[in-house]
Amino acid sequence: RKEVEQDPGPFNVPEGATVAFNCTYSNSASQSFFWYRQDCRKEPKLLMSVYSSGNEDGRFTAQLNRASQYISLLIRDSKLSDSATYLCAVYKGTYKYIFGTGTRLKVLA
Amino acid sequence: SAVISQKPSRDICQRGTSLTIQCQVDSQVTMMFWYRQQPGQSLTLIATANQGSEATYESGFVIDKFPISRPNLTFSTLTVSNMSPEDSSIYLCSLTGAGRETQYFGPGTRLLVL
């Protein structure tokens, strides 16, 4: 089993739709989690951290489910500009991270 | 947050040659990291570059193949040696954020080995 797994997609959704991605992790001791956004031919950029209590930033909500060992990212009212690949990352300690392969989102007009 | 630049942004190289990638940060940072992102794969940490000491390599990566320099707190280089087509990838340098649990990436170097 991979340490971090994501559905590669693509998720094709119409503008205005709500879409959610999950990311599962194997190490139950993991403490810190993140979502990154990566546009085509660009570097990953931090989207948001995932806290135990959840984290909301505008149209984006990140949640952690420790019992089932996954994190989720919910995007409401999707925009064309949300089209990207979304990577989850799990902090392993000593400045090391495990990244998922990413979930590709395409928002359609 | 710090501004990270990389050179070259892309290159096409012949098998058996070597390429040195430069990473420049606009502020002093203690630790810099080098990642590889192969097509369809996740970001994989190659090594941690510490100023004043040898780089620390992850499992599967060796110094002979990926020598790293870190001459000061704002600069690092990664060399991809004796390249083969399997080395075709995006190479990214990164550093930790102020909270130390987030990472910020340079724009990457897109390498194609023929």
Coordinates of C-alpha atoms in Angstrom, one line a residue:
Chain A
R1 CA 0.0 0.0 0.0
K2 CA 1.3 3.4 -0.9
E3 CA 2.0 5.9 2.0
V4 CA -0.3 8.5 0.4
E5 CA -2.9 7.7 -2.3
Q6 CA -5.1 9.9 -4.4
D7 CA -7.6 9.2 -7.2
P8 CA -5.8 10.6 -10.3
G9 CA -9.1 11.7 -11.9
P10 CA -9.7 13.7 -14.0
F11 CA -12.7 15.1 -12.3
N12 CA -14.6 17.0 -14.9
V13 CA -17.2 19.3 -13.3
P14 CA -19.3 22.2 -14.6
E15 CA -18.7 25.7 -13.4
G16 CA -20.5 26.4 -10.2
A17 CA -20.4 22.7 -9.1
T18 CA -19.1 21.4 -5.8
V19 CA -16.4 18.8 -6.0
A20 CA -14.5 16.9 -3.3
F21 CA -11.3 14.9 -3.4
N22 CA -9.9 12.5 -0.8
C23 CA -6.4 11.5 0.0
T24 CA -5.7 8.4 2.1
Y25 CA -2.5 8.0 4.2
S26 CA -1.1 4.8 5.7
N27 CA 0.7 6.0 8.8
S28 CA -1.7 6.5 11.6
A29 CA 0.9 8.5 13.5
S30 CA 1.0 11.3 10.9
Q31 CA 0.3 14.7 12.4
S32 CA 0.4 17.3 9.7
F33 CA -1.3 17.4 6.3
F34 CA -1.5 19.8 3.4
W35 CA -3.1 20.4 0.1
Y36 CA -1.1 21.9 -2.8
R37 CA -2.2 23.1 -6.1
Q38 CA -0.1 22.5 -9.2
D39 CA -1.0 24.1 -12.5
C40 CA 0.3 22.6 -15.8
R41 CA 4.0 23.1 -16.2
K42 CA 4.3 25.0 -12.9
E43 CA 5.5 24.2 -9.4
P44 CA 3.2 23.1 -6.6
K45 CA 1.9 25.9 -4.5
L46 CA 0.6 25.5 -1.0
L47 CA -3.2 25.8 -1.0
M48 CA -4.0 25.1 2.6
S49 CA -3.0 23.2 5.7
V50 CA -5.4 20.6 7.2
Y51 CA -6.1 20.9 10.9
S52 CA -7.8 18.4 13.1
S53 CA -10.7 20.8 13.4
G54 CA -10.9 21.4 9.7
N55 CA -9.9 24.4 7.8
E56 CA -11.9 26.7 5.5
D57 CA -10.6 29.4 3.2
G58 CA -13.3 31.0 1.0
R59 CA -14.6 28.3 -1.3
F60 CA -12.2 25.7 -0.1
T61 CA -12.6 23.4 2.9
A62 CA -10.1 20.9 4.1
Q63 CA -10.9 18.2 6.6
L64 CA -9.1 15.4 8.4
N65 CA -10.7 12.1 9.3
R66 CA -8.2 10.3 11.6
A67 CA -10.3 7.2 12.1
S68 CA -10.4 6.4 8.4
Q69 CA -7.0 8.0 7.7
Y70 CA -7.9 10.4 5.0
I71 CA -8.0 14.1 4.3
S72 CA -10.4 15.8 2.0
L73 CA -10.6 18.9 0.0
L74 CA -14.0 20.4 -0.9
I75 CA -14.3 23.1 -3.5
R76 CA -17.6 25.0 -3.7
D77 CA -18.9 27.1 -6.6
S78 CA -16.1 25.8 -8.9
K79 CA -14.4 28.3 -11.2
L80 CA -12.7 27.7 -14.5
S81 CA -9.5 28.9 -12.8
D82 CA -9.7 26.1 -10.3
S83 CA -8.7 23.7 -13.0
A84 CA -5.4 22.2 -11.8
T85 CA -3.9 19.2 -10.2
Y86 CA -4.4 19.0 -6.4
L87 CA -1.6 17.2 -4.4
C88 CA -1.9 16.1 -0.9
A89 CA 1.1 16.0 1.4
V90 CA 1.7 14.3 4.7
Y91 CA 4.5 15.5 6.9
K92 CA 6.8 12.7 8.1
G93 CA 8.9 14.8 10.5
T94 CA 12.5 16.1 10.1
Y95 CA 11.3 18.3 7.2
K96 CA 10.2 15.4 5.1
Y97 CA 7.0 15.0 3.2
I98 CA 5.2 12.3 1.3
F99 CA 3.2 13.6 -1.6
G100 CA 0.4 12.0 -3.5
T101 CA 0.4 11.8 -7.2
G102 CA -2.3 14.3 -7.4
T103 CA -5.9 14.6 -8.5
R104 CA -6.6 16.4 -11.7
L105 CA -9.6 18.7 -11.8
K106 CA -11.1 20.2 -15.0
V107 CA -13.8 22.8 -14.6
L108 CA -15.9 23.1 -17.7
A109 CA -17.7 26.2 -19.0
Chain B
S1 CA 7.7 34.3 1.7
A2 CA 11.1 33.8 0.0
V3 CA 11.4 34.1 -3.8
I4 CA 13.0 31.0 -5.3
S5 CA 14.5 30.9 -8.8
Q6 CA 16.0 28.1 -10.8
K7 CA 18.2 27.9 -13.8
P8 CA 17.8 26.5 -16.4
S9 CA 14.1 26.4 -16.6
R10 CA 14.3 23.6 -19.1
D11 CA 16.9 21.6 -21.1
I12 CA 17.3 18.8 -23.6
C13 CA 20.4 16.8 -23.0
Q14 CA 22.1 13.8 -24.6
R15 CA 22.5 10.5 -22.9
G16 CA 25.8 10.3 -20.9
T17 CA 26.1 14.0 -20.2
S18 CA 25.6 15.9 -17.0
L19 CA 23.5 18.9 -16.2
T20 CA 23.9 21.3 -13.2
I21 CA 20.8 23.0 -12.0
Q22 CA 21.0 26.1 -9.9
C23 CA 18.7 27.3 -7.2
Q24 CA 18.8 30.8 -5.8
V25 CA 16.8 32.1 -2.8
D26 CA 16.4 35.8 -2.1
S27 CA 16.9 35.3 1.7
Q28 CA 19.1 33.1 3.9
V29 CA 17.6 29.7 4.6
T30 CA 19.2 26.9 6.6
M31 CA 17.8 23.9 4.7
M32 CA 17.1 23.5 1.1
F33 CA 15.7 20.4 -0.6
W34 CA 15.8 18.9 -4.0
Y35 CA 12.8 17.0 -5.4
R36 CA 12.1 15.1 -8.6
Q37 CA 8.7 14.8 -10.2
Q38 CA 8.6 12.2 -13.0
P39 CA 5.7 12.1 -15.4
G40 CA 2.6 10.9 -13.7
Q41 CA 4.5 10.4 -10.4
S42 CA 4.5 12.1 -7.1
L43 CA 7.1 14.5 -5.9
T44 CA 10.0 12.5 -4.5
L45 CA 12.7 14.0 -2.2
I46 CA 16.2 13.4 -3.6
A47 CA 18.2 15.0 -0.8
T48 CA 18.4 17.7 1.8
A49 CA 21.1 20.3 1.2
N50 CA 22.6 21.8 4.4
Q51 CA 25.0 24.7 4.3
G52 CA 28.4 23.6 5.6
S53 CA 27.8 19.9 5.6
E54 CA 27.3 17.1 3.2
A55 CA 23.9 16.6 1.7
T56 CA 21.6 13.9 3.1
Y57 CA 20.3 11.6 0.4
E58 CA 17.1 9.6 0.5
S59 CA 16.8 6.0 -0.2
G60 CA 17.4 5.3 -3.9
F61 CA 19.5 8.4 -4.5
V62 CA 23.3 8.5 -4.3
I63 CA 25.8 11.3 -4.3
D64 CA 27.7 10.0 -7.4
K65 CA 24.5 10.3 -9.5
F66 CA 23.2 13.5 -7.9
P67 CA 26.0 15.6 -6.4
I68 CA 24.8 18.6 -4.5
S69 CA 26.6 21.8 -3.5
R70 CA 25.5 24.3 -0.9
P71 CA 28.2 27.0 -0.8
N72 CA 26.1 29.5 1.2
L73 CA 22.7 30.1 2.7
T74 CA 21.0 31.4 -0.4
F75 CA 22.3 29.0 -3.2
S76 CA 22.4 25.4 -4.0
T77 CA 23.1 23.3 -7.1
L78 CA 22.1 19.8 -8.1
T79 CA 23.9 17.9 -10.8
V80 CA 22.3 15.1 -12.7
S81 CA 25.3 13.0 -13.8
N82 CA 25.7 10.5 -16.6
M83 CA 22.1 11.0 -17.7
S84 CA 19.8 8.4 -19.2
P85 CA 16.3 8.9 -20.6
E86 CA 15.0 7.7 -17.2
D87 CA 16.3 10.9 -15.7
S88 CA 13.8 12.9 -17.7
S89 CA 11.8 14.7 -15.1
I90 CA 11.1 18.0 -13.4
Y91 CA 13.6 18.9 -10.8
L92 CA 12.5 21.3 -8.1
C93 CA 14.3 22.9 -5.2
S94 CA 12.4 23.9 -2.1
L95 CA 12.6 25.3 1.3
T96 CA 10.5 25.2 4.5
G97 CA 8.2 28.0 5.5
A98 CA 8.3 30.0 8.7
G99 CA 6.2 27.4 10.3
R100 CA 8.7 24.7 9.3
E101 CA 5.9 22.3 8.3
T102 CA 5.2 23.8 4.9
Q103 CA 7.3 23.6 1.9
Y104 CA 7.7 26.2 -0.9
F105 CA 9.0 25.2 -4.3
G106 CA 11.0 26.8 -7.0
P107 CA 9.7 27.0 -10.5
G108 CA 11.4 23.8 -11.5
T109 CA 13.8 22.6 -14.2
R110 CA 12.2 20.5 -16.9
L111 CA 14.8 18.0 -18.2
L112 CA 14.5 15.8 -21.2
V113 CA 17.2 13.3 -21.9
L114 CA 17.5 11.8 -25.4

